[in-house]
């Protein structure tokens, strides 16, 4: 998909005795007025507690960036990659500015301020979205607050939507959704 937008890919790996222990896929392309940029989506892939591997892989990323003359590299750490943050910072990486490319980090997310009144939220939607909602209600759509027992239904709907759009789900396993529910629900969120 990203190849159609000018991205190319390289893969770096750290091996020990013929086995891969860590790796990263780096997408890169030339951006007007900036030069070449690298992007590591949801990576690198490194086992938790492997500071030595993290340092080694980050050195390889920086070496490749220099060799390829990239202006910078953006890393979008994996969902459960918080253990890498100290090593990434120590290696000289800093938080990315949202205004700089690639601005493709989770572009399908929609944030809605739930502190607003329902009418105000509805008024802020695109007219076509409002039209589709009104049509669905006329056709009998019922809305209710979901429960943990609804996660299976939600997951199947998400998979069907992703298949129809020829897209990969951000979280491809149902267990992630149970973890999210359990984490947020117990905090009243």
Coordinates of C-alpha atoms in Angstrom, one line a residue:
X1 CA 0.0 0.0 0.0
X2 CA 2.7 2.5 1.0
X3 CA 4.7 1.6 -2.1
X4 CA 2.0 3.3 -4.1
X5 CA 2.9 6.5 -2.2
X6 CA 6.6 6.3 -3.0
X7 CA 7.8 4.4 0.0
X8 CA 10.5 1.8 -0.3
X9 CA 11.4 -0.7 2.4
X10 CA 14.5 -2.2 4.0
X11 CA 14.8 -4.6 6.8
X12 CA 17.4 -4.7 9.5
X13 CA 17.9 -7.7 11.8
X14 CA 20.2 -8.8 14.6
X15 CA 21.1 -12.4 14.5
X16 CA 22.8 -14.7 17.0
X17 CA 23.8 -18.3 16.0
X18 CA 21.6 -18.1 12.8
X19 CA 18.5 -17.0 14.7
X20 CA 16.9 -13.5 14.4
X21 CA 16.6 -11.9 17.8
X22 CA 15.6 -8.3 16.8
X23 CA 14.6 -6.4 13.7
X24 CA 13.0 -3.4 12.1
X25 CA 11.4 -2.6 8.8
X26 CA 12.2 0.9 7.7
X27 CA 10.2 2.6 5.1
X28 CA 11.8 5.5 3.4
X29 CA 11.1 8.0 0.6
X30 CA 12.1 11.4 -0.6
X31 CA 10.0 14.4 0.7
X32 CA 10.1 17.7 -1.2
X33 CA 12.1 20.4 0.6
X34 CA 13.2 18.0 3.3
X35 CA 15.1 15.1 1.6
X36 CA 14.9 11.4 2.4
X37 CA 13.1 10.4 5.5
X38 CA 12.9 7.0 7.2
X39 CA 9.9 5.6 9.1
X40 CA 9.7 2.6 11.3
X41 CA 6.0 1.7 11.8
X42 CA 5.2 -0.2 15.0
X43 CA 8.8 -1.2 15.6
X44 CA 11.5 -2.1 16.1
X45 CA 10.7 -5.6 17.2
X46 CA 12.9 -6.3 20.2
X47 CA 12.1 -8.6 23.2
X48 CA 11.4 -6.7 26.5
X49 CA 14.5 -6.4 28.7
X50 CA 16.9 -6.7 25.8
X51 CA 18.8 -3.4 26.3
X52 CA 21.9 -4.7 24.6
X53 CA 19.9 -5.7 21.5
X54 CA 18.0 -2.4 21.5
X55 CA 21.2 -0.4 21.6
X56 CA 22.7 -2.6 18.8
X57 CA 19.7 -2.3 16.5
X58 CA 19.4 1.5 17.1
X59 CA 23.0 1.8 16.1
X60 CA 22.3 -0.1 12.9
X61 CA 19.3 2.2 12.2
X62 CA 21.4 5.3 12.7
X63 CA 24.2 3.8 10.5
X64 CA 21.8 3.0 7.7
X65 CA 20.3 6.5 8.0
X66 CA 23.7 8.0 7.5
X67 CA 24.6 5.7 4.7
X68 CA 21.3 6.5 2.9
X69 CA 21.5 10.3 3.7
X70 CA 18.2 10.4 5.4
X71 CA 17.3 13.8 7.0
X72 CA 15.7 11.9 9.9
X73 CA 14.0 8.7 11.0
X74 CA 10.6 8.5 12.7
X75 CA 9.9 5.6 14.9
X76 CA 6.3 4.6 15.9
X77 CA 7.0 2.2 18.8
X78 CA 4.9 -0.9 19.0
X79 CA 1.8 -0.9 21.2
X80 CA 3.6 -2.6 24.1
X81 CA 7.1 -1.1 23.3
X82 CA 7.3 1.3 26.3
X83 CA 10.2 -0.7 27.6
X84 CA 12.3 0.7 24.7
X85 CA 11.7 4.4 25.5
X86 CA 14.8 4.9 27.7
X87 CA 17.2 3.2 25.2
X88 CA 15.6 5.1 22.3
X89 CA 16.1 8.4 24.1
X90 CA 19.6 7.5 25.2
X91 CA 20.4 6.7 21.5
X92 CA 19.6 10.3 20.6
X93 CA 16.1 10.0 19.3
X94 CA 13.5 12.6 20.4
X95 CA 9.7 12.9 20.1
X96 CA 8.6 13.6 16.5
X97 CA 6.9 16.8 15.5
X98 CA 3.4 16.0 14.2
X99 CA 3.9 18.5 11.4
X100 CA 6.9 16.7 9.9
X101 CA 6.5 13.8 7.4
X102 CA 5.6 11.0 7.6
X103 CA 2.3 12.2 9.0
X104 CA 0.8 8.7 8.4
X105 CA 0.8 7.6 12.0
X106 CA -2.6 5.9 12.6
X107 CA -4.5 8.1 10.2
X108 CA -7.8 6.3 10.7
X109 CA -8.2 7.3 14.3
X110 CA -11.1 9.7 15.1
X111 CA -11.0 11.6 18.3
X112 CA -14.3 12.8 19.7
X113 CA -14.6 15.1 22.7
X114 CA -17.3 13.2 24.7
X115 CA -17.5 16.2 27.1
X116 CA -19.7 17.9 24.5
X117 CA -23.5 17.6 24.2
X118 CA -24.6 14.9 21.6
X119 CA -26.1 17.6 19.3
X120 CA -22.8 19.5 19.4
X121 CA -20.8 16.4 18.5
X122 CA -23.3 15.6 15.7
X123 CA -23.0 19.1 14.3
X124 CA -19.2 18.8 14.1
X125 CA -19.4 15.7 11.8
X126 CA -19.2 16.0 8.1
X127 CA -22.5 16.4 6.4
X128 CA -22.2 13.0 4.6
X129 CA -21.5 11.3 8.0
X130 CA -24.6 13.0 9.5
X131 CA -26.6 11.9 6.4
X132 CA -25.5 8.3 6.9
X133 CA -26.3 8.3 10.6
X134 CA -29.8 9.7 9.9
X135 CA -30.4 7.0 7.2
X136 CA -29.2 4.2 9.6
X137 CA -31.6 5.4 12.3
X138 CA -34.5 5.5 9.9
X139 CA -33.6 1.9 8.9
X140 CA -33.8 0.7 12.5
X141 CA -30.3 1.1 13.8
X142 CA -30.3 1.0 17.6
X143 CA -27.5 2.4 19.7
X144 CA -26.5 1.3 23.2
X145 CA -23.4 1.2 25.4
X146 CA -21.3 -1.9 24.8
X147 CA -20.1 -4.4 27.3
X148 CA -17.1 -6.7 27.5
X149 CA -19.4 -9.5 26.1
X150 CA -19.7 -7.3 22.9
X151 CA -16.0 -7.4 22.1
X152 CA -16.4 -10.5 19.9
X153 CA -19.1 -8.9 17.8
X154 CA -17.1 -5.7 17.5
X155 CA -14.0 -7.6 16.5
X156 CA -15.8 -9.5 13.8
X157 CA -17.2 -6.3 12.4
X158 CA -13.8 -4.7 12.4
X159 CA -12.3 -7.6 10.6
X160 CA -15.0 -7.5 8.0
X161 CA -14.5 -3.8 7.5
X162 CA -10.7 -4.2 7.1
X163 CA -11.2 -7.0 4.6
X164 CA -13.6 -4.9 2.6
X165 CA -11.2 -2.0 2.6
X166 CA -8.2 -4.3 2.0
X167 CA -6.5 -2.9 5.1
X168 CA -4.8 -4.5 8.1
X169 CA -6.3 -4.0 11.5
X170 CA -4.2 -2.0 13.9
X171 CA -4.7 -4.7 16.5
X172 CA -5.2 -8.0 14.7
X173 CA -5.9 -10.2 17.8
X174 CA -9.0 -10.1 19.9
X175 CA -7.0 -10.4 23.1
X176 CA -5.7 -6.9 22.7
X177 CA -9.3 -5.6 22.9
X178 CA -10.0 -7.6 26.0
X179 CA -6.8 -6.1 27.6
X180 CA -7.9 -2.6 26.6
X181 CA -11.4 -3.2 28.0
X182 CA -10.0 -4.6 31.3
X183 CA -7.5 -1.8 31.6
X184 CA -9.8 1.1 31.0
X185 CA -13.1 -0.3 32.4
X186 CA -11.6 -0.9 35.9
X187 CA -10.5 2.7 35.9
X188 CA -14.0 3.9 34.9
X189 CA -12.9 5.1 31.5

